[in-house]
Amino acid sequence: MALPRLLHMPRFVRFGIAIDTAPEWRWLALLALALWPTWWWMGQRMVDGSDDPLGLLALAALAGLLWQHRHQLSPTPRLGFQMAALAGAVLTTALHQQLPDLVVALIGLLSVAAGLIAFLPARVATAPVLGLSVLSLPLLASLQFYAGFPLRVVTAEASRCLLSIAHTVERTGSSLVVNGQLIIVDAPCSGVQMAWLGYFTACVVALATHQANKTFLLRLPIVGALVLLGNVARNTVLVAAQASGTHLPAWGHDAVGLLVLAAVCSGIAWAMGRTITAERAAS
C-alpha cells in the first residue's frame, strides 16, 4: 500500500521520471565508476609487466562498438541484461578481496558487457560482446601458467609427426630431439598469444559483419583449429630450420611468427565473413 501513496507525491514521481529518462551514457558511466577497483587492478597488472597489455585492444573494440551505435542506443534497456549488469557490479564489490582478483575482474567485465548489451540495438550479437569482455582481462600470464605446458606438448607431438618424414625425431615432454640435437619448445611456442589474437579477430569480425549468435558460436571451433594448425606450422618450420643447421636470426624467428599469425587471422576473418555471405545469399 506504500507505492500508491508514493505515486501521489510529486517529487517521487519526478524522481522516477528522471531515472526512466536518464541518458544511456549516464547509466554506463555509473556502472564503469562502480567498478573502479577492477580498473585499478587491471591497470596495475598491465603496467608492472606481469602480463601483456593486449586486453587494451579488446577494451578499445568495445568502446568502438559503443561509439558506432551511439545514435541507436535504446532508451528502454533490456531489463534482463540491465539487472545482470547491476548484480555483477554488486558482486564485484562484495567479493573484492574475497576471491582471486582475476575472478572478480571477470565478473566485473561481464557486468560491463551486460550493461552495454542492455542498451545496444537488438541486432548486435551478444556472444562476441561477451567474448571481448573476457579478452579484456589481463589473463595471458595465467593462461601461459596453467595451459602453456599442455599446449607445448601438443605442439611438440604434432611437429614430431611432421618432422619424422625427413628426420629422426623423438619427443620428451615439450622437447624434441631431432637428429640427436635437443630442441626445446619454449613458452612463446605454446600459441597462447596467437589464440588470443585469433579469438579477438573472430569477435571483431562477427560484430563487423552483424553475425548471429548461433553462427558465431558454431564457428568458434574453426578458430581453435586454425590457431592450432598455425602454431604447429610455425613451430615445425623453426625446428626444421634449426635441425638442418640453418640458424635464423632473431628477426627471422619474428618474421616467421608474424607471417603465420597473419595467415591464421586472415583465415579466421575469411571463415567468419564467408559464413555470413553464404547465409545472406541463400536467404
mmCIF file of C-alpha atoms in Angstrom:
data_model
loop_
_atom_site.group_PDB
_atom_site.id
_atom_site.type_symbol
_atom_site.label_atom_id
_atom_site.label_comp_id
_atom_site.label_asym_id
_atom_site.label_seq_id
_atom_site.Cartn_x
_atom_site.Cartn_y
_atom_site.Cartn_z
ATOM 1 C CA MET A 1 0.000 0.000 0.000
ATOM 2 C CA ALA A 2 3.011 2.302 0.275
ATOM 3 C CA LEU A 3 3.506 2.523 -3.514
ATOM 4 C CA PRO A 4 0.129 4.173 -4.281
ATOM 5 C CA ARG A 5 0.833 6.776 -1.602
ATOM 6 C CA LEU A 6 4.269 7.426 -3.099
ATOM 7 C CA LEU A 7 2.715 7.907 -6.540
ATOM 8 C CA HIS A 8 0.742 10.842 -5.132
ATOM 9 C CA MET A 9 3.964 12.573 -4.131
ATOM 10 C CA PRO A 10 5.098 14.874 -6.985
ATOM 11 C CA ARG A 11 8.765 14.686 -6.003
ATOM 12 C CA PHE A 12 8.774 10.895 -6.086
ATOM 13 C CA VAL A 13 7.028 10.851 -9.463
ATOM 14 C CA ARG A 14 9.504 13.378 -10.892
ATOM 15 C CA PHE A 15 12.378 11.329 -9.499
ATOM 16 C CA GLY A 16 11.029 8.191 -11.193
ATOM 17 C CA ILE A 17 10.606 10.023 -14.487
ATOM 18 C CA ALA A 18 14.142 11.408 -14.257
ATOM 19 C CA ILE A 19 15.552 7.928 -13.737
ATOM 20 C CA ASP A 20 13.478 6.460 -16.570
ATOM 21 C CA THR A 21 14.520 9.185 -18.998
ATOM 22 C CA ALA A 22 18.162 9.472 -17.943
ATOM 23 C CA PRO A 23 20.569 9.336 -20.892
ATOM 24 C CA GLU A 24 22.064 5.932 -21.594
ATOM 25 C CA TRP A 25 25.629 7.163 -21.168
ATOM 26 C CA ARG A 26 24.912 8.109 -17.543
ATOM 27 C CA TRP A 27 23.971 4.544 -16.658
ATOM 28 C CA LEU A 28 27.037 3.181 -18.392
ATOM 29 C CA ALA A 29 29.274 5.786 -16.766
ATOM 30 C CA LEU A 30 27.891 4.932 -13.314
ATOM 31 C CA LEU A 31 28.438 1.235 -13.983
ATOM 32 C CA ALA A 32 32.035 1.863 -15.020
ATOM 33 C CA LEU A 33 32.593 4.084 -11.983
ATOM 34 C CA ALA A 34 31.245 1.415 -9.636
ATOM 35 C CA LEU A 35 33.911 -0.966 -10.936
ATOM 36 C CA TRP A 36 36.868 1.322 -10.277
ATOM 37 C CA PRO A 37 38.727 -1.262 -8.101
ATOM 38 C CA THR A 38 38.693 -3.624 -11.072
ATOM 39 C CA TRP A 39 40.080 -0.959 -13.428
ATOM 40 C CA TRP A 40 42.776 -0.114 -10.878
ATOM 41 C CA TRP A 41 43.866 -3.735 -10.536
ATOM 42 C CA MET A 42 43.864 -4.267 -14.312
ATOM 43 C CA GLY A 43 45.923 -1.127 -14.835
ATOM 44 C CA GLN A 44 48.492 -2.177 -12.248
ATOM 45 C CA ARG A 45 48.808 -5.649 -13.751
ATOM 46 C CA MET A 46 49.334 -4.258 -17.243
ATOM 47 C CA VAL A 47 51.847 -1.623 -16.143
ATOM 48 C CA ASP A 48 54.011 -3.740 -13.828
ATOM 49 C CA GLY A 49 54.992 -6.066 -16.679
ATOM 50 C CA SER A 50 53.374 -9.195 -15.223
ATOM 51 C CA ASP A 51 51.077 -9.505 -18.227
ATOM 52 C CA ASP A 52 50.793 -8.372 -21.827
ATOM 53 C CA PRO A 53 48.526 -5.336 -22.356
ATOM 54 C CA LEU A 54 46.599 -6.954 -25.211
ATOM 55 C CA GLY A 55 43.393 -6.513 -23.218
ATOM 56 C CA LEU A 56 43.508 -2.839 -24.154
ATOM 57 C CA LEU A 57 42.706 -3.847 -27.742
ATOM 58 C CA ALA A 58 39.544 -5.617 -26.575
ATOM 59 C CA LEU A 59 38.527 -2.629 -24.450
ATOM 60 C CA ALA A 60 39.128 -0.357 -27.443
ATOM 61 C CA ALA A 61 36.951 -2.633 -29.586
ATOM 62 C CA LEU A 62 34.122 -2.415 -27.040
ATOM 63 C CA ALA A 63 34.493 1.361 -26.914
ATOM 64 C CA GLY A 64 34.437 1.480 -30.709
ATOM 65 C CA LEU A 65 31.269 -0.632 -30.779
ATOM 66 C CA LEU A 66 29.589 1.741 -28.350
ATOM 67 C CA TRP A 67 30.684 4.747 -30.418
ATOM 68 C CA GLN A 68 29.474 3.125 -33.635
ATOM 69 C CA HIS A 69 25.966 2.657 -32.211
ATOM 70 C CA ARG A 70 25.888 5.808 -30.091
ATOM 71 C CA HIS A 71 22.886 7.159 -32.033
ATOM 72 C CA GLN A 72 20.980 3.845 -31.896
ATOM 73 C CA LEU A 73 21.222 3.159 -28.155
ATOM 74 C CA SER A 74 17.862 2.026 -26.827
ATOM 75 C CA PRO A 75 16.092 4.459 -24.451
ATOM 76 C CA THR A 76 14.402 1.423 -22.869
ATOM 77 C CA PRO A 77 17.175 -1.024 -21.942
ATOM 78 C CA ARG A 78 16.599 -4.750 -21.893
ATOM 79 C CA LEU A 79 15.823 -5.364 -18.247
ATOM 80 C CA GLY A 80 17.354 -8.829 -18.079
ATOM 81 C CA PHE A 81 20.780 -7.601 -19.137
ATOM 82 C CA GLN A 82 20.481 -4.450 -17.046
ATOM 83 C CA MET A 83 19.682 -6.485 -13.942
ATOM 84 C CA ALA A 84 22.616 -8.778 -14.731
ATOM 85 C CA ALA A 85 24.886 -5.743 -15.024
ATOM 86 C CA LEU A 86 23.730 -4.339 -11.683
ATOM 87 C CA ALA A 87 24.021 -7.734 -9.987
ATOM 88 C CA GLY A 88 27.518 -8.167 -11.416
ATOM 89 C CA ALA A 89 28.579 -4.756 -10.119
ATOM 90 C CA VAL A 90 27.269 -5.590 -6.650
ATOM 91 C CA LEU A 91 29.012 -8.983 -6.668
ATOM 92 C CA THR A 92 32.271 -7.411 -7.812
ATOM 93 C CA THR A 93 32.163 -5.014 -4.870
ATOM 94 C CA ALA A 94 31.079 -7.660 -2.357
ATOM 95 C CA LEU A 95 33.641 -10.244 -3.455
ATOM 96 C CA HIS A 96 36.566 -7.834 -3.618
ATOM 97 C CA GLN A 97 39.437 -9.384 -1.616
ATOM 98 C CA GLN A 98 37.289 -12.491 -1.066
ATOM 99 C CA LEU A 99 38.115 -14.218 -4.360
ATOM 100 C CA PRO A 100 41.157 -14.063 -6.648
ATOM 101 C CA ASP A 101 41.424 -10.707 -8.379
ATOM 102 C CA LEU A 102 41.167 -12.298 -11.821
ATOM 103 C CA VAL A 103 37.843 -13.953 -10.954
ATOM 104 C CA VAL A 104 36.457 -10.711 -9.509
ATOM 105 C CA ALA A 105 37.608 -8.810 -12.584
ATOM 106 C CA LEU A 106 35.906 -11.391 -14.815
ATOM 107 C CA ILE A 107 32.589 -10.807 -13.032
ATOM 108 C CA GLY A 108 33.073 -7.063 -13.348
ATOM 109 C CA LEU A 109 33.845 -7.116 -17.059
ATOM 110 C CA LEU A 110 30.936 -9.449 -17.778
ATOM 111 C CA SER A 111 28.693 -6.964 -15.984
ATOM 112 C CA VAL A 112 30.087 -4.197 -18.202
ATOM 113 C CA ALA A 113 29.287 -6.312 -21.251
ATOM 114 C CA ALA A 114 25.765 -6.931 -19.954
ATOM 115 C CA GLY A 115 25.324 -3.187 -19.410
ATOM 116 C CA LEU A 116 26.413 -2.472 -22.981
ATOM 117 C CA ILE A 117 24.156 -5.180 -24.403
ATOM 118 C CA ALA A 118 21.204 -3.759 -22.465
ATOM 119 C CA PHE A 119 21.404 -0.506 -24.447
ATOM 120 C CA LEU A 120 22.820 -1.710 -27.768
ATOM 121 C CA PRO A 121 20.401 -2.471 -30.642
ATOM 122 C CA ALA A 122 18.938 -5.961 -30.536
ATOM 123 C CA ARG A 123 20.598 -6.828 -33.859
ATOM 124 C CA VAL A 124 24.037 -6.708 -32.229
ATOM 125 C CA ALA A 125 25.058 -10.237 -31.270
ATOM 126 C CA THR A 126 25.664 -10.719 -27.575
ATOM 127 C CA ALA A 127 28.204 -13.572 -27.719
ATOM 128 C CA PRO A 128 31.017 -11.556 -29.390
ATOM 129 C CA VAL A 129 30.467 -8.700 -26.918
ATOM 130 C CA LEU A 130 30.810 -11.119 -24.014
ATOM 131 C CA GLY A 131 33.861 -12.597 -25.719
ATOM 132 C CA LEU A 132 35.554 -9.213 -25.979
ATOM 133 C CA SER A 133 34.842 -8.522 -22.318
ATOM 134 C CA VAL A 134 36.628 -11.762 -21.357
ATOM 135 C CA LEU A 135 39.532 -10.936 -23.678
ATOM 136 C CA SER A 136 39.843 -7.552 -21.939
ATOM 137 C CA LEU A 137 41.184 -9.305 -18.866
ATOM 138 C CA PRO A 138 44.945 -9.423 -18.251
ATOM 139 C CA LEU A 139 44.881 -13.201 -18.456
ATOM 140 C CA LEU A 140 47.703 -14.169 -20.814
ATOM 141 C CA ALA A 141 50.153 -14.815 -17.991
ATOM 142 C CA SER A 142 47.614 -17.011 -16.197
ATOM 143 C CA LEU A 143 46.838 -18.915 -19.397
ATOM 144 C CA GLN A 144 50.543 -19.414 -20.001
ATOM 145 C CA PHE A 145 50.996 -20.741 -16.456
ATOM 146 C CA TYR A 146 48.080 -23.192 -16.485
ATOM 147 C CA ALA A 147 47.690 -24.109 -20.174
ATOM 148 C CA GLY A 148 51.112 -23.285 -21.622
ATOM 149 C CA PHE A 149 52.789 -26.629 -20.949
ATOM 150 C CA PRO A 150 49.943 -28.842 -22.257
ATOM 151 C CA LEU A 151 49.755 -26.705 -25.396
ATOM 152 C CA ARG A 152 53.514 -27.017 -25.894
ATOM 153 C CA VAL A 153 53.288 -30.785 -25.538
ATOM 154 C CA VAL A 154 50.535 -30.960 -28.165
ATOM 155 C CA THR A 155 52.524 -28.684 -30.474
ATOM 156 C CA ALA A 156 55.715 -30.704 -29.977
ATOM 157 C CA GLU A 157 53.948 -34.003 -30.703
ATOM 158 C CA ALA A 158 52.327 -32.654 -33.870
ATOM 159 C CA SER A 159 55.673 -31.242 -35.001
ATOM 160 C CA ARG A 160 57.316 -34.590 -34.282
ATOM 161 C CA CYS A 161 54.877 -36.341 -36.598
ATOM 162 C CA LEU A 162 55.595 -33.871 -39.389
ATOM 163 C CA LEU A 163 59.368 -33.771 -38.897
ATOM 164 C CA SER A 164 59.657 -37.563 -38.747
ATOM 165 C CA ILE A 165 59.082 -37.631 -42.506
ATOM 166 C CA ALA A 166 62.595 -36.309 -43.120
ATOM 167 C CA HIS A 167 64.328 -36.543 -39.724
ATOM 168 C CA THR A 168 64.827 -38.868 -36.815
ATOM 169 C CA VAL A 169 62.743 -37.278 -34.080
ATOM 170 C CA GLU A 170 61.891 -38.175 -30.502
ATOM 171 C CA ARG A 171 59.800 -36.198 -28.050
ATOM 172 C CA THR A 172 60.312 -35.899 -24.319
ATOM 173 C CA GLY A 173 57.759 -33.676 -22.663
ATOM 174 C CA SER A 174 57.769 -30.443 -24.631
ATOM 175 C CA SER A 175 61.278 -31.033 -26.001
ATOM 176 C CA LEU A 176 62.283 -32.609 -29.292
ATOM 177 C CA VAL A 177 65.448 -34.495 -30.146
ATOM 178 C CA VAL A 178 65.944 -34.036 -33.886
ATOM 179 C CA ASN A 179 68.833 -35.980 -35.397
ATOM 180 C CA GLY A 180 70.433 -36.103 -31.950
ATOM 181 C CA GLN A 181 70.012 -32.362 -31.383
ATOM 182 C CA LEU A 182 67.921 -31.244 -28.405
ATOM 183 C CA ILE A 183 65.427 -28.500 -29.283
ATOM 184 C CA ILE A 184 63.164 -27.114 -26.572
ATOM 185 C CA VAL A 185 59.650 -25.945 -27.419
ATOM 186 C CA ASP A 186 59.601 -22.964 -25.074
ATOM 187 C CA ALA A 187 56.779 -20.792 -23.713
ATOM 188 C CA PRO A 188 56.378 -18.480 -26.750
ATOM 189 C CA CYS A 189 55.711 -21.599 -28.858
ATOM 190 C CA SER A 190 52.631 -22.528 -26.807
ATOM 191 C CA GLY A 191 50.446 -20.378 -29.044
ATOM 192 C CA VAL A 192 48.665 -18.560 -26.198
ATOM 193 C CA GLN A 193 49.124 -15.131 -27.793
ATOM 194 C CA MET A 194 48.106 -16.458 -31.194
ATOM 195 C CA ALA A 195 44.957 -17.921 -29.628
ATOM 196 C CA TRP A 196 44.131 -14.575 -28.013
ATOM 197 C CA LEU A 197 44.544 -12.713 -31.307
ATOM 198 C CA GLY A 198 42.582 -15.385 -33.148
ATOM 199 C CA TYR A 199 39.561 -15.143 -30.865
ATOM 200 C CA PHE A 200 39.841 -11.360 -30.845
ATOM 201 C CA THR A 201 39.701 -11.403 -34.651
ATOM 202 C CA ALA A 202 36.678 -13.698 -34.541
ATOM 203 C CA CYS A 203 34.770 -11.413 -32.155
ATOM 204 C CA VAL A 204 35.571 -8.243 -34.095
ATOM 205 C CA VAL A 205 34.697 -9.756 -37.472
ATOM 206 C CA ALA A 206 31.467 -11.209 -36.080
ATOM 207 C CA LEU A 207 30.391 -7.782 -34.865
ATOM 208 C CA ALA A 208 31.507 -6.023 -38.045
ATOM 209 C CA THR A 209 29.540 -8.447 -40.241
ATOM 210 C CA HIS A 210 26.468 -8.495 -37.960
ATOM 211 C CA GLN A 211 26.813 -12.211 -37.358
ATOM 212 C CA ALA A 212 24.137 -14.022 -35.380
ATOM 213 C CA ASN A 213 24.982 -15.625 -32.068
ATOM 214 C CA LYS A 214 24.294 -19.130 -33.366
ATOM 215 C CA THR A 215 26.584 -18.767 -36.364
ATOM 216 C CA PHE A 216 29.337 -17.198 -34.281
ATOM 217 C CA LEU A 217 29.265 -19.986 -31.704
ATOM 218 C CA LEU A 218 29.179 -22.684 -34.377
ATOM 219 C CA ARG A 219 32.288 -21.199 -35.997
ATOM 220 C CA LEU A 220 34.363 -20.925 -32.818
ATOM 221 C CA PRO A 221 35.828 -24.444 -33.271
ATOM 222 C CA ILE A 222 37.248 -23.224 -36.595
ATOM 223 C CA VAL A 223 39.150 -20.553 -34.684
ATOM 224 C CA GLY A 224 40.718 -23.129 -32.372
ATOM 225 C CA ALA A 225 41.602 -25.426 -35.269
ATOM 226 C CA LEU A 226 43.266 -22.659 -37.284
ATOM 227 C CA VAL A 227 45.227 -21.457 -34.263
ATOM 228 C CA LEU A 228 46.452 -24.971 -33.535
ATOM 229 C CA LEU A 229 47.420 -25.603 -37.168
ATOM 230 C CA GLY A 230 49.188 -22.264 -37.399
ATOM 231 C CA ASN A 231 51.120 -22.806 -34.193
ATOM 232 C CA VAL A 232 52.192 -26.290 -35.277
ATOM 233 C CA ALA A 233 53.264 -24.969 -38.689
ATOM 234 C CA ARG A 234 55.317 -22.160 -37.110
ATOM 235 C CA ASN A 235 56.991 -24.486 -34.645
ATOM 236 C CA THR A 236 57.730 -27.107 -37.318
ATOM 237 C CA VAL A 237 59.356 -24.580 -39.644
ATOM 238 C CA LEU A 238 61.537 -23.151 -36.888
ATOM 239 C CA VAL A 239 62.572 -26.559 -35.547
ATOM 240 C CA ALA A 240 63.307 -27.845 -39.054
ATOM 241 C CA ALA A 241 65.480 -24.822 -39.763
ATOM 242 C CA GLN A 242 67.442 -25.292 -36.545
ATOM 243 C CA ALA A 243 67.814 -29.041 -37.080
ATOM 244 C CA SER A 244 69.160 -28.504 -40.599
ATOM 245 C CA GLY A 245 71.834 -26.159 -39.330
ATOM 246 C CA THR A 246 70.160 -23.017 -40.685
ATOM 247 C CA HIS A 247 70.375 -20.664 -37.745
ATOM 248 C CA LEU A 248 67.755 -17.968 -38.249
ATOM 249 C CA PRO A 249 68.458 -14.569 -36.729
ATOM 250 C CA ALA A 250 66.059 -13.135 -34.181
ATOM 251 C CA TRP A 251 64.239 -11.147 -36.835
ATOM 252 C CA GLY A 252 63.860 -14.354 -38.853
ATOM 253 C CA HIS A 253 62.007 -16.020 -35.980
ATOM 254 C CA ASP A 254 59.816 -12.944 -35.632
ATOM 255 C CA ALA A 255 59.138 -12.844 -39.369
ATOM 256 C CA VAL A 256 58.019 -16.477 -39.458
ATOM 257 C CA GLY A 257 55.777 -15.892 -36.446
ATOM 258 C CA LEU A 258 54.216 -12.760 -37.931
ATOM 259 C CA LEU A 259 53.601 -14.413 -41.296
ATOM 260 C CA VAL A 260 51.872 -17.382 -39.668
ATOM 261 C CA LEU A 261 49.888 -15.104 -37.379
ATOM 262 C CA ALA A 262 48.727 -13.027 -40.352
ATOM 263 C CA ALA A 263 47.696 -16.190 -42.198
ATOM 264 C CA VAL A 264 45.785 -17.547 -39.196
ATOM 265 C CA CYS A 265 43.936 -14.284 -38.505
ATOM 266 C CA SER A 266 43.160 -13.862 -42.209
ATOM 267 C CA GLY A 267 41.759 -17.391 -42.299
ATOM 268 C CA ILE A 268 39.596 -16.710 -39.268
ATOM 269 C CA ALA A 269 38.294 -13.465 -40.764
ATOM 270 C CA TRP A 270 37.599 -15.211 -44.063
ATOM 271 C CA ALA A 271 35.725 -18.055 -42.359
ATOM 272 C CA MET A 272 33.514 -15.664 -40.414
ATOM 273 C CA GLY A 273 32.809 -13.434 -43.410
ATOM 274 C CA ARG A 274 32.261 -16.390 -45.742
ATOM 275 C CA THR A 275 29.559 -17.774 -43.478
ATOM 276 C CA ILE A 276 27.644 -14.514 -43.431
ATOM 277 C CA THR A 277 27.895 -14.062 -47.194
ATOM 278 C CA ALA A 278 26.665 -17.587 -47.865
ATOM 279 C CA GLU A 279 23.741 -17.244 -45.472
ATOM 280 C CA ARG A 280 22.640 -13.935 -46.971
ATOM 281 C CA ALA A 281 22.883 -15.302 -50.496
ATOM 282 C CA ALA A 282 20.796 -18.339 -49.520
ATOM 283 C CA SER A 283 18.138 -16.169 -47.930
#
